[in-house]
Coordinates of C-alpha atoms and ligand atoms in Angstrom, one line a residue:
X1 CA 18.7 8.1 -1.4
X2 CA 17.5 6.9 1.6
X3 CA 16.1 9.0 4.3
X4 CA 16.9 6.8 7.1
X5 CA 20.6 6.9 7.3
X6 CA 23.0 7.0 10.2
X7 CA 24.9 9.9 11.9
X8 CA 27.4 9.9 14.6
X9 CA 26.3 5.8 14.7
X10 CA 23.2 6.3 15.5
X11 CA 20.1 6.0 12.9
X12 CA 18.6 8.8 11.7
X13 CA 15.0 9.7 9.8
X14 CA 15.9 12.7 8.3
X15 CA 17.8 14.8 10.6
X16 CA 16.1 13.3 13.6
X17 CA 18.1 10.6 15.4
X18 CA 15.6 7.1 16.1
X19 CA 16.4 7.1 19.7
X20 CA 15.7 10.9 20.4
X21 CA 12.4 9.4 18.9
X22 CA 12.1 6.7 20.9
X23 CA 13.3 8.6 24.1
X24 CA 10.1 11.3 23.4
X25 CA 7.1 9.0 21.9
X26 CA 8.1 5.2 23.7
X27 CA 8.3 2.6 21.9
X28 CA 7.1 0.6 19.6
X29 CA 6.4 3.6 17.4
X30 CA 6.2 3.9 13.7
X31 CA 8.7 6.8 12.1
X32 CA 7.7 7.9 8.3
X33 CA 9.7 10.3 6.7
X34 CA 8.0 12.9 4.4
X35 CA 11.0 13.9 2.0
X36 CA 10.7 9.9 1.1
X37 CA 7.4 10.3 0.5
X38 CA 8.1 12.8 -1.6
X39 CA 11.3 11.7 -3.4
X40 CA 9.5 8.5 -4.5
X41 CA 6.3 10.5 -5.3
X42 CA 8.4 12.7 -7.5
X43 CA 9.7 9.5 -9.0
X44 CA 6.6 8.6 -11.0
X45 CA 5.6 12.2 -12.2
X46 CA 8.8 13.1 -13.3
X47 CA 8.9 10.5 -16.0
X48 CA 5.0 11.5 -16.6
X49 CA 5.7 15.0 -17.4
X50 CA 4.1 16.4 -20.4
X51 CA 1.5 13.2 -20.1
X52 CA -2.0 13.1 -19.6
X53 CA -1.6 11.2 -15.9
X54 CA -2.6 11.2 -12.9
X55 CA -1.1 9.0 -10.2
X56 CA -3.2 7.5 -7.8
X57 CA -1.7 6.2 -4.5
X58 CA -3.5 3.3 -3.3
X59 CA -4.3 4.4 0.3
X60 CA -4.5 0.7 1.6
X61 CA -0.9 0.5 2.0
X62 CA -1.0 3.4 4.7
X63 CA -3.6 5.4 4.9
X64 CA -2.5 8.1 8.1
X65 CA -4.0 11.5 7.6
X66 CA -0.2 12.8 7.2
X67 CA 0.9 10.5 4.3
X68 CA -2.6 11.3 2.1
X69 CA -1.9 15.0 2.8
X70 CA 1.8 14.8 1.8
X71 CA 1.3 13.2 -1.0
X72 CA -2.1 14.9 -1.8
X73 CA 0.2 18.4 -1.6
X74 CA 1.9 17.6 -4.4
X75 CA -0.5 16.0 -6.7
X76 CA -1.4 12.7 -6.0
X77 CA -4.7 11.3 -6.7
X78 CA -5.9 8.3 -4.6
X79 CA -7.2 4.8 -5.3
X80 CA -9.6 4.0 -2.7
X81 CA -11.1 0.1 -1.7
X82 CA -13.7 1.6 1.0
X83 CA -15.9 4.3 2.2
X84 CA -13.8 4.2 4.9
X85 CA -10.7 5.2 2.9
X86 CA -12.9 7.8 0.6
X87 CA -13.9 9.3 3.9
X88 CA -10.1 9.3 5.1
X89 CA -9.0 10.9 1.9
X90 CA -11.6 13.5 2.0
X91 CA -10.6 14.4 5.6
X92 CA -7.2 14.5 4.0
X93 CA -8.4 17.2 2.3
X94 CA -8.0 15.3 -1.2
X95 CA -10.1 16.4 -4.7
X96 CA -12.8 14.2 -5.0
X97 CA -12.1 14.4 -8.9
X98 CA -8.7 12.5 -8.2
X99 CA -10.3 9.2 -6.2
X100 CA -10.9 5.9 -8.3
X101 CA -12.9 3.6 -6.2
X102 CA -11.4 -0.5 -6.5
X103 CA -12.8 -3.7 -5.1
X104 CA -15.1 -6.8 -5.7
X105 CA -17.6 -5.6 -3.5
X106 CA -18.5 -2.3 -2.6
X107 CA -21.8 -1.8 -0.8
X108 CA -24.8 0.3 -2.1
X109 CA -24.1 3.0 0.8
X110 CA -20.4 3.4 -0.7
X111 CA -21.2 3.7 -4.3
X112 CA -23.5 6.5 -3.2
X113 CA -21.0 8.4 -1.0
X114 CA -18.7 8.1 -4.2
X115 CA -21.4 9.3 -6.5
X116 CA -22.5 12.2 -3.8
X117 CA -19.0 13.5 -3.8
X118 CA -18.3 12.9 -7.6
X119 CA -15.1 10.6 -7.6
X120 CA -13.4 10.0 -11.2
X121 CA -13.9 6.7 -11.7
X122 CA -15.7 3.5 -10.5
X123 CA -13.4 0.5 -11.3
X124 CA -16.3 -2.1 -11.6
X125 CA -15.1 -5.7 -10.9
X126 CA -18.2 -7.8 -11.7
X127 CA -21.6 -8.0 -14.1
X128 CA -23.9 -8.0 -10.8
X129 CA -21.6 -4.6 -9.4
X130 CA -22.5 -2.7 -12.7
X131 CA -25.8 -3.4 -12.3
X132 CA -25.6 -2.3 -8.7
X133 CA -23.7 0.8 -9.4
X134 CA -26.6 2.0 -12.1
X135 CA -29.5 1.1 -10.1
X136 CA -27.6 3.3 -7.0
X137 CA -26.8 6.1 -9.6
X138 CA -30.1 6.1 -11.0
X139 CA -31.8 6.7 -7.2
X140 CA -28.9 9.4 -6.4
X141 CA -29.5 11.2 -9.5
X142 CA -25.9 10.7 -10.8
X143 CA -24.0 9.4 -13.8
X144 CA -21.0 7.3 -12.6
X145 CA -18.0 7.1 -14.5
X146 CA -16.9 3.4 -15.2
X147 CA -14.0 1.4 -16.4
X148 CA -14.0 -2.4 -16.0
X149 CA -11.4 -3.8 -13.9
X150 CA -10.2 -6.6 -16.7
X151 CA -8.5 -9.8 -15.8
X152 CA -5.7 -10.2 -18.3
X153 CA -4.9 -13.2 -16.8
X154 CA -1.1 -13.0 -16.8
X155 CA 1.3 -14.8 -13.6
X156 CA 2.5 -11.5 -11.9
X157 CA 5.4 -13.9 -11.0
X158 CA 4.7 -12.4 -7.1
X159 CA 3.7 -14.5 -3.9
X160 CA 0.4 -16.0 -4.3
X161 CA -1.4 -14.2 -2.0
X162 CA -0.7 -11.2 -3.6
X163 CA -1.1 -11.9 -7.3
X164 CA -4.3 -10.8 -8.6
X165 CA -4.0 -10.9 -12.4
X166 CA -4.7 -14.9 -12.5
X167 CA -8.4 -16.5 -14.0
X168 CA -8.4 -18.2 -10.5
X169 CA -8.2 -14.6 -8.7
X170 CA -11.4 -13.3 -7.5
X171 CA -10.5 -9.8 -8.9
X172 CA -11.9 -8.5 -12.2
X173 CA -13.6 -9.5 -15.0
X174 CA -12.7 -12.2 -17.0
X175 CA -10.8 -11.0 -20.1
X176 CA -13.6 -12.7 -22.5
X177 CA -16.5 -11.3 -20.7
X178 CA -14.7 -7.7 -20.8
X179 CA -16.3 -6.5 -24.4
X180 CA -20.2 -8.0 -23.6
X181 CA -19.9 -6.2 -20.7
X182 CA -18.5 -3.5 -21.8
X183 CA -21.3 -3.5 -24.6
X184 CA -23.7 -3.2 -22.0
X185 CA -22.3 -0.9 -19.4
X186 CA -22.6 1.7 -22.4
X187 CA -26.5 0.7 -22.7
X188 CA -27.1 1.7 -18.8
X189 CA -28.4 5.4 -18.8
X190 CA -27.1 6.0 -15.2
X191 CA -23.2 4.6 -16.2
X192 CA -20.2 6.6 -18.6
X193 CA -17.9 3.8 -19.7
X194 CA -14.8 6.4 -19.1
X195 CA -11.9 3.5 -19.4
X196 CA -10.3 0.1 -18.3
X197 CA -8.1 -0.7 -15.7
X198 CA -6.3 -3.7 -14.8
X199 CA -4.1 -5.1 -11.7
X200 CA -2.1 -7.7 -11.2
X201 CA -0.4 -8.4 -8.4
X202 CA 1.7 -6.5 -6.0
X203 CA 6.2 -6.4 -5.2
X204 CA 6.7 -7.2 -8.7
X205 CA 10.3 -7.6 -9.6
X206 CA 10.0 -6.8 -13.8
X207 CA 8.0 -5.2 -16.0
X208 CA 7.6 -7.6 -18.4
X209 CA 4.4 -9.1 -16.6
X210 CA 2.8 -5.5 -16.9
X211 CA 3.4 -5.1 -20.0
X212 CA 2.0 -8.5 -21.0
X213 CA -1.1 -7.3 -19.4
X214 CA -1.3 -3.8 -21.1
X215 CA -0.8 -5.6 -24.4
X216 CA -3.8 -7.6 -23.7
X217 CA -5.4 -4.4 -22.2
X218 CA -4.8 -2.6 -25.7
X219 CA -6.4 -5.3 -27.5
X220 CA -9.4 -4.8 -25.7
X221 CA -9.2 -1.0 -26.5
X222 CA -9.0 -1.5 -30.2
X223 CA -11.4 -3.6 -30.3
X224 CA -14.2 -1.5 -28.6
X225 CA -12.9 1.8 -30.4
X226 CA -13.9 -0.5 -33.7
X227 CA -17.7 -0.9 -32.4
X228 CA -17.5 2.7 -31.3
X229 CA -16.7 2.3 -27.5
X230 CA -14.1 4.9 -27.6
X231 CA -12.1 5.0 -23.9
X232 CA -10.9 8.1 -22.4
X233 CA -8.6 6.6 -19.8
X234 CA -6.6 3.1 -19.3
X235 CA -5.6 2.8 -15.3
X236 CA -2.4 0.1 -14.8
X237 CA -2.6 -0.7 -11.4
X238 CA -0.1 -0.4 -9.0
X239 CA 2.4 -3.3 -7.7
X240 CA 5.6 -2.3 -8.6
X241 CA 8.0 -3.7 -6.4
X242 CA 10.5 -2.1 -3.6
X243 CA 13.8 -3.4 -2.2
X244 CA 13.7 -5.3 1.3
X245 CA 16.4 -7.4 1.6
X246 CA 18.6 -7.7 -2.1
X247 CA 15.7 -7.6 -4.5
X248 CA 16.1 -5.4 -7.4
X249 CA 12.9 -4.1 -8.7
X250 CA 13.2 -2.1 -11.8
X251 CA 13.3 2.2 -11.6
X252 CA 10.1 4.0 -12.2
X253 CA 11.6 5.1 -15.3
X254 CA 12.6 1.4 -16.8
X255 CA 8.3 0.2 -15.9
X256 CA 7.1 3.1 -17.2
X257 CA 9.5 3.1 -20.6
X258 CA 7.7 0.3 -22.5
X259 CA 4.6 1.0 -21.1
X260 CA 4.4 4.6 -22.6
X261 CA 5.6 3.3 -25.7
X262 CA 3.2 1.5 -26.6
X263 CA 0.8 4.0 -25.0
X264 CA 2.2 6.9 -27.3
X265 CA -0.2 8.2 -29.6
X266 CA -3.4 7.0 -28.3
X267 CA -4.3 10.0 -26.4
X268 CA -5.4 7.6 -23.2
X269 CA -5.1 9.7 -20.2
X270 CA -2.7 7.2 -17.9
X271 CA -3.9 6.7 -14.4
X272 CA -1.4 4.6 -12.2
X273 CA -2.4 3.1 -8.8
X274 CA 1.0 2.5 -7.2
X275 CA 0.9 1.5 -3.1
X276 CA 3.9 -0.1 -1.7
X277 CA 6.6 1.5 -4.0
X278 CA 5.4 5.0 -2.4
X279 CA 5.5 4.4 0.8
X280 CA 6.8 1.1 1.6
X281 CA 10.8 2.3 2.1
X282 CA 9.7 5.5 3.6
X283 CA 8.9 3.9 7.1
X284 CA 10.3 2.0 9.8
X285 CA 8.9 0.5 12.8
X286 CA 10.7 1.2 16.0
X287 CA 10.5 -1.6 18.8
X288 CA 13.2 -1.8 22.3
X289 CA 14.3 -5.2 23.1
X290 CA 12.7 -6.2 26.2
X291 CA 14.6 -9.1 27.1
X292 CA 17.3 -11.5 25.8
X293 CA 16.3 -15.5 25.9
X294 CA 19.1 -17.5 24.2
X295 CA 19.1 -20.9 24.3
X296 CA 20.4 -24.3 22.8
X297 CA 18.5 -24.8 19.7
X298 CA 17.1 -20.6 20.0
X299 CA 18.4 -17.5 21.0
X300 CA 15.0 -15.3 21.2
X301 CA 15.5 -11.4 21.4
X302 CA 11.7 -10.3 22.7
X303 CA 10.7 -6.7 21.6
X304 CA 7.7 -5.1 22.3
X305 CA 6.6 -4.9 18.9
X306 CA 4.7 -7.6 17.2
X307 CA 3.0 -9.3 14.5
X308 CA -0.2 -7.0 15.9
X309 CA 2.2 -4.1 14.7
X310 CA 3.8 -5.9 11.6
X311 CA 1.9 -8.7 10.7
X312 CA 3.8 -9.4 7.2
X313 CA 6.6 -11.4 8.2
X314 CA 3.6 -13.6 9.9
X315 CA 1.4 -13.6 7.3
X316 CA 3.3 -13.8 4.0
X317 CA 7.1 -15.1 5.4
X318 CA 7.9 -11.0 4.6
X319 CA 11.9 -10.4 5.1
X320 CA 12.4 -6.9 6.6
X321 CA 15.6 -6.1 7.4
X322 CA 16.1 -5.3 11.0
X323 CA 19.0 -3.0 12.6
X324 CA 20.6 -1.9 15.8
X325 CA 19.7 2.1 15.9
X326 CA 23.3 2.3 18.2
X327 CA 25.2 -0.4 16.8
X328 CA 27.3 -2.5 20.1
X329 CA 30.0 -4.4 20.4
X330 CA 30.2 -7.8 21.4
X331 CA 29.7 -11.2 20.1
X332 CA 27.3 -11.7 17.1
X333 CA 24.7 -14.7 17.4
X334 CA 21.5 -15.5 15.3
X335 CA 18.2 -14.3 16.7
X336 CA 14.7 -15.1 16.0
X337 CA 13.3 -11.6 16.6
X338 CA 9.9 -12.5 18.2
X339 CA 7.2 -9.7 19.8
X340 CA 5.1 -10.8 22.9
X341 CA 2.4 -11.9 21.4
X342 CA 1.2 -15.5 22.3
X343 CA 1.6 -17.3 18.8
X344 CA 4.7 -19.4 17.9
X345 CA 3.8 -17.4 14.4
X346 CA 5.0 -13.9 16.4
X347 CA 7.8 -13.3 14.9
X348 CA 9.3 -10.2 12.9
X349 CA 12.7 -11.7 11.8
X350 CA 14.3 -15.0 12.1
X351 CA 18.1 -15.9 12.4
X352 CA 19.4 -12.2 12.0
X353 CA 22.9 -12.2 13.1
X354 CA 23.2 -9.4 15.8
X355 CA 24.8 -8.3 18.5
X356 CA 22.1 -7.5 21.3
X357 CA 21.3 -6.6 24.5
X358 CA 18.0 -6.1 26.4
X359 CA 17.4 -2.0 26.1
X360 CA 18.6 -1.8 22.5
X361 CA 16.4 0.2 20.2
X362 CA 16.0 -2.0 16.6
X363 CA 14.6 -0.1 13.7
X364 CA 12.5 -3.0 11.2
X365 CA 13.1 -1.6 7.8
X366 CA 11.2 -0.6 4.9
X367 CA 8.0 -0.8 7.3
X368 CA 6.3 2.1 5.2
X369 CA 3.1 0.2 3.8
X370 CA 0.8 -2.7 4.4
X371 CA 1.9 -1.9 7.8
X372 CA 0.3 0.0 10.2
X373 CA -2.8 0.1 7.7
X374 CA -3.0 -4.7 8.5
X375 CA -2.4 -3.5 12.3
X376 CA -4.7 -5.6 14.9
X377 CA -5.2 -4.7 18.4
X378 CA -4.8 -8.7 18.9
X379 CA -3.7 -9.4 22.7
X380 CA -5.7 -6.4 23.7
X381 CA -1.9 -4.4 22.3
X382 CA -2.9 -0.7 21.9
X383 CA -1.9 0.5 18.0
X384 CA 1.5 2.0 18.3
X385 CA 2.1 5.7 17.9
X386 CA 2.8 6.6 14.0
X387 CA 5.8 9.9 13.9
X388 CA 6.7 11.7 10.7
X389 CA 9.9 13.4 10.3
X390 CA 9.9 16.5 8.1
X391 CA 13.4 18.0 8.3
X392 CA 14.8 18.5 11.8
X393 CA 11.2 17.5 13.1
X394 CA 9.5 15.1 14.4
X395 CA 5.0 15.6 14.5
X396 CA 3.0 13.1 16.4
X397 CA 0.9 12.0 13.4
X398 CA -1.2 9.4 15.2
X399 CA -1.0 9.0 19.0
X400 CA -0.8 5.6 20.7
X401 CA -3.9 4.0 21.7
X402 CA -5.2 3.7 24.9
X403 CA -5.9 0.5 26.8
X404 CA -9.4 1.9 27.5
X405 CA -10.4 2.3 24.1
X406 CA -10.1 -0.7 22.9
X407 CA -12.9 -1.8 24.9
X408 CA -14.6 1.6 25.0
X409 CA -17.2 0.3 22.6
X410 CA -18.0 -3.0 24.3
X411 CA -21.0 -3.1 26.7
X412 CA -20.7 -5.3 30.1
X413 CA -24.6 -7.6 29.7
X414 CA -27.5 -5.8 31.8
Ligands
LLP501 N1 -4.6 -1.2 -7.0 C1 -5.3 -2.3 -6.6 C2 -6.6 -2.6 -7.2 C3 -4.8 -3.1 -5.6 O1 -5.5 -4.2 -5.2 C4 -3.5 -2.9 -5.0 C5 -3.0 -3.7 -3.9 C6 -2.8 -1.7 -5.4 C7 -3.4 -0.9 -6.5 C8 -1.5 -1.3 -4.9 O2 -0.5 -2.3 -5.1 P1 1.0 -2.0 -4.8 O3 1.5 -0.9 -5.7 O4 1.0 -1.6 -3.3 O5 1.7 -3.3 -5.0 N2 -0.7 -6.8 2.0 C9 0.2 -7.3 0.9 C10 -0.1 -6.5 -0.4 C11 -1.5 -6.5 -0.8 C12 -1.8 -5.7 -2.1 C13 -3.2 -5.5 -2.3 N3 -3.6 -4.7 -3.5 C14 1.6 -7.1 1.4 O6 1.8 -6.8 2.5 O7 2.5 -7.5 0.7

C-alpha cells in the first residue's frame, strides 16, 4: 500500500499531511517515508526466507544517512560504486561484511579502503581491474574476495541509457572472456574467486530478461565447477522495475519464482542488488507553484523545483506523476510543469491536465531514487532539504543547503 495517501483532501506521507511539511521545512523539499522503505524491503526477504541471501540495496539510487540506516536496521546489505558511498554506508553504521563493491573503475585508494575495512565481495568488471585489485591486495596485506561482473549479453528491453547487459555496454566482462579470466583470477595469491554477478539494466518490466541472463550465468557456473572453480555465491543485480505512471512490473515474488527455481539445489548463496524498486515509490519531491504563465501554444506552471532537484524527466524523458497536495476547483488545462532553471530542457512534467493556481503545493511522485542522489547545484540552486516521515513524524534528515556553501570552497585569485 502506498504510504503517501490522502486524508481530509489533503496528501499525506504517513500520518503527516504534505503541506504541514511544506509549511515547517519550505519548499522544494524531498519527503521519504520509512514504513515504505520498509514494506518494500520486507518485500524481497520475505520470499528469501529460509535462503542463503543477502540483499544488497544499491546506495546510488539514494544514498541519505536515514535511508541506509533504515534499511540497514533491518538487514540490508549494500552495493556500493564508490569510496564515497562505502564511506556513507559505514557512517550509516552498516557491517562491512554486507558491502559488495560495483563499477568499471575503481581507483587504487578505493580498493584499499574496501580491503582495510574487509567488504564481501569485489565485483571485478575488467582483466586490467583484477590485476589492479591483487597488486593493491598484495601491498595492504589482504586477500580480496572476487566475483566477475559477467556480460550475459541479453536486451534488458529498458531505455538505452539504462541497459547494461548489452556486448556494446561498457559494463562487465564479456561472457567469452569470463572462464580465462576466471582461470586466472584463481592463479592470483592476493584474490578468492568467491562468485559471479551479473546486471543488466535497470526499470525492467519482466523477468524473462533476468532469467535469460542467470541461465547464461549458470552455464558459466557449471562449467567452472567442472575445472574445479567451485563458486560460493551468484549476485543478480538489481533493476527490477517500479510503477510511475501505468507500468506493471512484476511482484518481488513473480522475479524471484523462476529465478530460485533454477537456483534450488545449488547451495549458491543469493546476493540481490535491488536500487530503484526499494526506494524509488517511497519518496516524493515537494515543490510550490510560483507563478502561472499560460499562453496560446503553452500554459507554463513555474515551481521552484527543477531539473537541479529532479533531473530524470530531463535527462531520460522520465514520467512522474505529479499531484495537487489540496486538490481546487476550477477549470482544468494542460501544463508543462517547468522549474526556474534556464534551459528549455527544465522541465518535470509536460501537458498534465490540472487545475492550478500560483501558491499550490504539487507533490512529483515516486521521486524515491535516482533522485536527490543525480541532484546538481546547477544555477547556483542550494540542494533541497530531504524529510522522512516515520509514523506521526516528520525528522529533518538532510537540511537545505546554504547559498554560501556552494561557493565555500572556491578561492577569489590572490
Ligand atoms: N547494481 C548495479 C551494478 C547497478 O549498476 C545498478 C544501477 C543497480 C544494481 C541498481 O539498479 P536498480 O535496481 O535501481 O534498477 N539513473 C537511472 C538509473 C541508473 C541505474 C544504474 N545502475 C534512472 O534514473 O533511471
Amino acid at each position: 500500500m502506498s504510504a503517501f495517501v490522502r486524508r481530509e483532501g489533503i496528501l499525506h506521507a504517513e500520518g503527516v499531511s504534505l503541506a504541514e511539511i511544506a509549511e515547517r521545512f519550505g519548499t522544494p523539499c524531498w519527503v521519504y517515508s520509512r514504513h515504505a522503505l520498509e514494506e518494500a524491503l520486507d518485500e524481497f526477504q520475505s520470499e528469501l526466507v529460509g535462503i542463503e541471501a543477502l540483499v544488497c540495496y544499491a546506495v546510488k539510487a539514494n544514498s541519505n544517512l536515514a535511508v541506509l540506516d533504515v534499511l540497514a536496521r533491518r538487514g540490508a546489505g549494500f552495493d556500493i560504486v564508490s569510496g564515497g558511498e562505502l564511506r556513507r554506508v559505514l557512517a550509516a553504521g552498516a557491517d562491512p561484511r554486507r558491502i559488495v563493491f560495483s563499477g568499471v573503475g575503481k581507483s587504487a585508494g578505493e580498493m584499499e579502503l574496501a580491503l582495510r575495512v574487509g567488504i564481501l565481495c569485489f565485483n571485478v568488471e575488467s582483466a586490467a581491474e583484477l590485476d589492479r585489485l591483487d597488486a593493491v591486495a598484495c601491498e595492504v596485506g589482504k586477500v580480496a574476495s572476487i566475483s566477475l561482473r559477467v556480460n550475459p549479453d541479453v536486451d534488458a528491453r529498458t531505455h538505452p541509457y539504462v541497459s547494461t547487459g548489452l556486448k556494446e555496454n561498457k559494463f562487465g566482462v564479456a561472457y567469452e572472456d569470463a572462464l580465462p579470466l576466471y582461470r586466472r583470477a584463481s592463479s592470483l595469491s592476493n584474490l578468492r574467486v568467491s562468485g559471479i554477478d551479473c546486471h543488466i539494466g535497470s526499470q525492467l518490466l519482466e523477468s524473462a530478461p533476468f532469467v535469460e541472463a542467470l541461465d547464461k550465468v549458470l552455464l558459466l557456473v557449471d562449467r567452472l565447477a567442472a575445472e574445479g572453480i567451485a563458486l560460493e555465491h551468484i549476485d543478480l543485480g538489481g533493476g527490477l522495475g517500479i510503477r510511475y505512471r501505468d507500468e506493471a512490473p512484476p511482484t518481488v515474488r513473480d522475479y524471484l519464482r523462476p529465478i530460485l527455481a533454477r537456483l534450488r539445489g545449488r547451495r549458491l548463496h543469493v546476493l540481490l542488488e535491488p536500487g530503484r524498486r526499494l526506494v524509488g515509490n517511497a519518496g516524493v519531491l515537494l515543490t510550490r507553484v510560483e507563478y502561472l504563465k499560460p499562453g496560446d501554444v503553452k500554459n507554463f506552471a513555474i515551481v521552484d523545483a527543477a531539473m537541479n532537484d529532479l533531473a530524470r524527466p530531463a535527462l531520460y524523458g522520465s514520467w512522474h506523476d505529479i499531484v495537487p497536495v489540496v486538490r481546487r476547483q476550477g477549470p482544468v488545462r494542460p501544463w508543462e510543469i517547468v522549474g526556474p532553471v534556464c534551459e528549455s530542457g527544465d522541465f518535470l512534467g509536460r501537458g498534465r491536465d490540472l487545475a492550478l493556481a500560483a501558491g499550490d503545493l504539487l507533490a512529483i511522485m515516486s521521486a524515491g531514487a535516482y533522485s536527490m542522489s543525480m541532484s546538481s547545484n546547477y544555477n547556483s540552486r542550494p540542494r533541497a532539504a530531504e524529510l522522512m516521515v516515520d509514523g506521526n513524524q516528520a525528522h529533518l534528515v538532510r537540511r537545505r543547503e546554504t547559498v554560501e556553501e556552494l561557493y565555500a570552497l572556491e578561492n577569489r585569485l590572490p
